[in-house]
Amino acid sequence: MITDNLNRIKAELPSGVELVAVSKFHPLDHLKEAYAAGQRIFAESRPQELAAKVPAMPADVQWHFIGHLQTNKLKMVLPYVSLVQSVDSIHLLEAIASWAGANNHPVDILLELHLGAEASKQGFTEKEIESILGKEPYNNIRIRGLMGMATNTEDEEVVEKDFQRIERLFLKYKGTIPGFDTLSIGMSGDWPIAVKHSATMVRIGTDIFGPRV
Ligand SMILES: *Cc1c(COP(=O)(O)O)cnc(C)c1O
């Protein structure tokens, strides 16, 4: 099942778009099946769950963090992940910079743009992101690009508008900041739309693993 799903998605993804398998709430045997099928990038959204899964999976897995990250949980997450996709406040950005400096461990991050209608969603405004990108870079933090989640709706036009907003912002800075090359948009319901709007990375859970348990 998982192997077939992965193969189908990989066949449909344009080359150059990285597939992140969102394994949150899935048991280890699901992750292991995906690993056996060749998947190497996995994403988790809760520090505790990440901490439990990292030692149980092979060492060449690349872990991404995609959930809301509290600053008192940094040491459970930052040593183990190659990318924090969900940086959503200046407070968190500064805490990561300070952890990275103290531990001499540079951290790659994406800035999360608040997209979509849901007020509950996390993320910066466009203005805030432009202000961060316009300032002196933080030591020990590499801002690799942007992440966003479109409005949760069947209305493709609304999703398309959301992706256009983040695409515009991404293309404005791509090539002007060293290493700023990643646009992480698109999940199970909407990734085909995301790849039409410059996605370089999609985050897919349900379409690979089935419903979360
Ligand atoms: C859970 C989650 C996903 C994956 O969602 P699916 O609909 O299961 O593909 C992607 N991105 C983020 C930030 C998530 O929290």
Tab-separated table of C-alpha atoms and ligand atoms in Angstrom:
chain	number	residue	atom	x	y	z
A	1	MET	CA	0.000	0.000	0.000
A	2	ILE	CA	2.505	2.594	1.214
A	3	THR	CA	5.030	1.469	-1.392
A	4	ASP	CA	2.438	1.743	-4.173
A	5	ASN	CA	1.338	5.165	-2.970
A	6	LEU	CA	4.918	6.425	-2.870
A	7	ASN	CA	5.700	5.086	-6.316
A	8	ARG	CA	2.570	6.654	-7.773
A	9	ILE	CA	3.297	10.066	-6.239
A	10	LYS	CA	6.956	9.973	-7.252
A	11	ALA	CA	5.967	9.147	-10.829
A	12	GLU	CA	3.676	12.183	-10.921
A	13	LEU	CA	6.000	14.662	-9.209
A	14	PRO	CA	8.108	16.737	-11.586
A	15	SER	CA	11.831	16.151	-11.168
A	16	GLY	CA	13.370	18.689	-8.848
A	17	VAL	CA	10.422	18.655	-6.436
A	18	GLU	CA	11.414	17.003	-3.167
A	19	LEU	CA	8.942	14.665	-1.511
A	20	VAL	CA	8.678	14.956	2.263
A	21	ALA	CA	6.772	12.064	3.849
A	22	VAL	CA	4.701	13.459	6.707
A	23	SER	CA	4.789	10.600	9.204
A	24	LYS	CA	3.241	12.295	12.236
A	25	PHE	CA	0.804	10.046	14.151
A	26	HIS	CA	1.877	7.014	12.107
A	27	PRO	CA	3.474	3.984	13.724
A	28	LEU	CA	7.079	3.019	13.028
A	29	ASP	CA	6.234	0.119	10.762
A	30	HIS	CA	4.628	2.591	8.347
A	31	LEU	CA	7.814	4.654	8.314
A	32	LYS	CA	9.912	1.549	7.821
A	33	GLU	CA	7.860	0.485	4.835
A	34	ALA	CA	8.332	3.910	3.276
A	35	TYR	CA	12.057	3.733	4.019
A	36	ALA	CA	12.286	0.320	2.362
A	37	ALA	CA	10.586	1.842	-0.685
A	38	GLY	CA	13.392	4.406	-0.867
A	39	GLN	CA	11.916	7.357	1.039
A	40	ARG	CA	14.537	9.251	3.058
A	41	ILE	CA	12.910	12.547	4.110
A	42	PHE	CA	10.320	12.327	6.888
A	43	ALA	CA	8.532	15.108	8.771
A	44	GLU	CA	7.135	15.192	12.275
A	45	SER	CA	5.143	17.850	14.091
A	46	ARG	CA	5.601	16.989	17.783
A	47	PRO	CA	8.959	17.009	19.611
A	48	GLN	CA	8.129	13.970	21.758
A	49	GLU	CA	7.140	11.870	18.786
A	50	LEU	CA	10.216	12.943	16.829
A	51	ALA	CA	12.457	12.027	19.765
A	52	ALA	CA	10.932	8.555	19.898
A	53	LYS	CA	11.208	7.900	16.166
A	54	VAL	CA	14.715	9.215	15.435
A	55	PRO	CA	16.640	6.439	17.235
A	56	ALA	CA	14.308	3.772	15.827
A	57	MET	CA	14.979	4.644	12.192
A	58	PRO	CA	18.172	4.282	10.110
A	59	ALA	CA	20.749	7.043	10.485
A	60	ASP	CA	20.490	8.255	6.893
A	61	VAL	CA	16.916	9.487	7.363
A	62	GLN	CA	16.613	13.240	7.063
A	63	TRP	CA	14.084	14.598	9.537
A	64	HIS	CA	12.135	17.810	9.069
A	65	PHE	CA	10.099	19.538	11.750
A	66	ILE	CA	6.762	20.966	10.559
A	67	GLY	CA	4.781	21.693	13.740
A	68	HIS	CA	4.499	24.626	16.078
A	69	LEU	CA	7.773	24.641	17.986
A	70	GLN	CA	7.987	25.979	21.525
A	71	THR	CA	11.297	27.485	22.527
A	72	ASN	CA	11.595	25.221	25.573
A	73	LYS	CA	11.611	22.196	23.220
A	74	LEU	CA	14.486	23.271	20.966
A	75	LYS	CA	17.002	20.816	22.365
A	76	MET	CA	14.630	17.919	21.665
A	77	VAL	CA	14.376	18.906	18.028
A	78	LEU	CA	17.288	20.921	16.639
A	79	PRO	CA	20.085	18.350	17.045
A	80	TYR	CA	18.119	15.814	14.975
A	81	VAL	CA	16.537	17.709	12.082
A	82	SER	CA	17.990	18.932	8.801
A	83	LEU	CA	15.242	21.530	8.332
A	84	VAL	CA	12.757	23.349	10.555
A	85	GLN	CA	9.981	24.244	8.131
A	86	SER	CA	7.654	25.942	10.582
A	87	VAL	CA	9.417	29.007	11.954
A	88	ASP	CA	6.491	31.288	12.677
A	89	SER	CA	7.653	34.039	15.057
A	90	ILE	CA	10.585	36.334	15.738
A	91	HIS	CA	10.719	34.933	19.249
A	92	LEU	CA	11.318	31.433	17.840
A	93	LEU	CA	13.790	32.694	15.234
A	94	GLU	CA	15.870	34.388	17.905
A	95	ALA	CA	15.738	31.387	20.209
A	96	ILE	CA	16.939	29.119	17.383
A	97	ALA	CA	19.760	31.556	16.580
A	98	SER	CA	20.835	31.581	20.177
A	99	TRP	CA	20.699	27.765	20.478
A	100	ALA	CA	22.625	27.429	17.202
A	101	GLY	CA	25.332	29.824	18.411
A	102	ALA	CA	25.663	28.218	21.826
A	103	ASN	CA	25.900	24.735	20.315
A	104	ASN	CA	27.966	25.710	17.287
A	105	HIS	CA	25.347	23.965	15.150
A	106	PRO	CA	23.979	25.944	12.185
A	107	VAL	CA	20.249	25.402	11.601
A	108	ASP	CA	18.414	25.472	8.272
A	109	ILE	CA	14.915	26.895	8.440
A	110	LEU	CA	11.946	27.973	6.354
A	111	LEU	CA	9.835	30.968	7.287
A	112	GLU	CA	6.152	30.049	7.483
A	113	LEU	CA	3.834	32.475	5.725
A	114	HIS	CA	0.345	32.677	7.175
A	115	LEU	CA	-1.788	31.633	4.216
A	116	GLY	CA	-5.432	30.837	4.062
A	117	ALA	CA	-8.539	31.898	5.838
A	118	GLU	CA	-8.125	30.035	9.117
A	119	ALA	CA	-7.198	32.440	11.905
A	120	SER	CA	-5.957	29.457	13.890
A	121	LYS	CA	-3.072	28.974	11.469
A	122	GLN	CA	0.433	29.986	12.441
A	123	GLY	CA	2.793	32.084	10.444
A	124	PHE	CA	4.214	35.470	9.569
A	125	THR	CA	2.569	38.102	7.398
A	126	GLU	CA	4.242	39.027	4.093
A	127	LYS	CA	5.398	42.266	5.671
A	128	GLU	CA	7.076	40.483	8.556
A	129	ILE	CA	8.851	38.111	6.187
A	130	GLU	CA	10.067	40.984	4.028
A	131	SER	CA	11.370	42.720	7.102
A	132	ILE	CA	13.263	39.609	8.271
A	133	LEU	CA	14.743	39.026	4.811
A	134	GLY	CA	15.730	42.675	4.527
A	135	LYS	CA	17.756	42.647	7.719
A	136	GLU	CA	21.276	41.407	8.417
A	137	PRO	CA	21.189	37.607	8.400
A	138	TYR	CA	21.203	35.801	11.743
A	139	ASN	CA	24.473	34.073	12.534
A	140	ASN	CA	24.096	30.297	12.430
A	141	ILE	CA	20.672	30.350	10.783
A	142	ARG	CA	20.273	29.689	7.086
A	143	ILE	CA	16.909	30.843	5.796
A	144	ARG	CA	16.388	28.349	2.994
A	145	GLY	CA	12.979	29.570	1.825
A	146	LEU	CA	9.286	29.681	2.642
A	147	MET	CA	6.606	27.259	3.803
A	148	GLY	CA	2.846	27.654	3.671
A	149	MET	CA	-0.441	25.775	4.023
A	150	ALA	CA	-3.292	26.804	1.754
A	151	THR	CA	-6.865	27.261	2.936
A	152	ASN	CA	-8.472	23.916	3.677
A	153	THR	CA	-11.169	23.976	0.988
A	154	GLU	CA	-12.371	22.100	-2.084
A	155	ASP	CA	-12.400	25.407	-3.976
A	156	GLU	CA	-9.319	25.176	-6.187
A	157	GLU	CA	-9.413	28.872	-7.028
A	158	VAL	CA	-8.964	29.782	-3.373
A	159	VAL	CA	-6.069	27.338	-3.046
A	160	GLU	CA	-4.545	28.700	-6.233
A	161	LYS	CA	-4.732	32.276	-4.917
A	162	ASP	CA	-3.000	31.229	-1.693
A	163	PHE	CA	-0.195	29.512	-3.586
A	164	GLN	CA	0.173	32.501	-5.919
A	165	ARG	CA	0.708	34.767	-2.913
A	166	ILE	CA	3.523	32.686	-1.481
A	167	GLU	CA	4.996	32.019	-4.934
A	168	ARG	CA	5.269	35.754	-5.606
A	169	LEU	CA	7.067	36.348	-2.325
A	170	PHE	CA	9.386	33.381	-2.897
A	171	LEU	CA	10.361	34.447	-6.415
A	172	LYS	CA	11.053	37.985	-5.245
A	173	TYR	CA	13.845	36.779	-2.936
A	174	LYS	CA	15.038	33.627	-4.696
A	175	GLY	CA	18.470	34.292	-6.111
A	176	THR	CA	18.987	37.412	-3.989
A	177	ILE	CA	19.809	35.585	-0.744
A	178	PRO	CA	22.407	32.789	-0.735
A	179	GLY	CA	20.777	29.390	-0.214
A	180	PHE	CA	17.224	30.740	-0.470
A	181	ASP	CA	15.927	28.090	-2.864
A	182	THR	CA	13.087	26.174	-1.195
A	183	LEU	CA	9.339	26.682	-1.524
A	184	SER	CA	7.496	24.108	0.581
A	185	ILE	CA	3.833	24.132	-0.432
A	186	GLY	CA	1.365	21.370	-1.209
A	187	MET	CA	-0.080	18.557	0.901
A	188	SER	CA	-2.217	15.515	0.076
A	189	GLY	CA	-5.218	17.441	-1.214
A	190	ASP	CA	-3.486	20.173	-3.138
A	191	TRP	CA	0.055	19.258	-4.179
A	192	PRO	CA	-0.708	19.104	-7.925
A	193	ILE	CA	-1.712	22.778	-7.692
A	194	ALA	CA	1.389	23.599	-5.656
A	195	VAL	CA	3.766	22.206	-8.272
A	196	LYS	CA	2.201	24.582	-10.820
A	197	HIS	CA	3.221	27.420	-8.518
A	198	SER	CA	6.952	26.848	-8.146
A	199	ALA	CA	6.880	24.334	-5.272
A	200	THR	CA	10.320	22.776	-4.790
A	201	MET	CA	9.112	20.612	-1.895
A	202	VAL	CA	5.756	18.978	-1.091
A	203	ARG	CA	4.729	17.600	2.320
A	204	ILE	CA	2.500	14.569	1.929
A	205	GLY	CA	1.051	12.443	4.712
A	206	THR	CA	-2.370	10.958	4.049
A	207	ASP	CA	-1.780	10.168	0.354
A	208	ILE	CA	1.243	8.054	1.371
A	209	PHE	CA	0.265	6.518	4.701
A	210	GLY	CA	-3.525	6.679	4.728
A	211	PRO	CA	-5.516	8.336	7.524
A	212	ARG	CA	-3.568	9.252	10.656
A	213	VAL	CA	-4.032	6.968	13.650
B	1	LIG	C1	0.068	17.195	8.651
B	1	LIG	C2	0.746	18.167	7.780
B	1	LIG	C3	0.944	17.900	6.404
B	1	LIG	C4	0.439	16.652	5.701
B	1	LIG	O1	-0.931	16.664	5.548
B	1	LIG	P1	-1.677	15.570	4.647
B	1	LIG	O2	-2.961	16.230	4.309
B	1	LIG	O3	-1.849	14.353	5.487
B	1	LIG	O4	-0.840	15.309	3.444
B	1	LIG	C5	1.658	18.830	5.663
B	1	LIG	N1	2.133	19.964	6.214
B	1	LIG	C6	1.954	20.250	7.509
B	1	LIG	C7	2.518	21.522	8.049
B	1	LIG	C8	1.255	19.371	8.332
B	1	LIG	O5	1.078	19.691	9.622
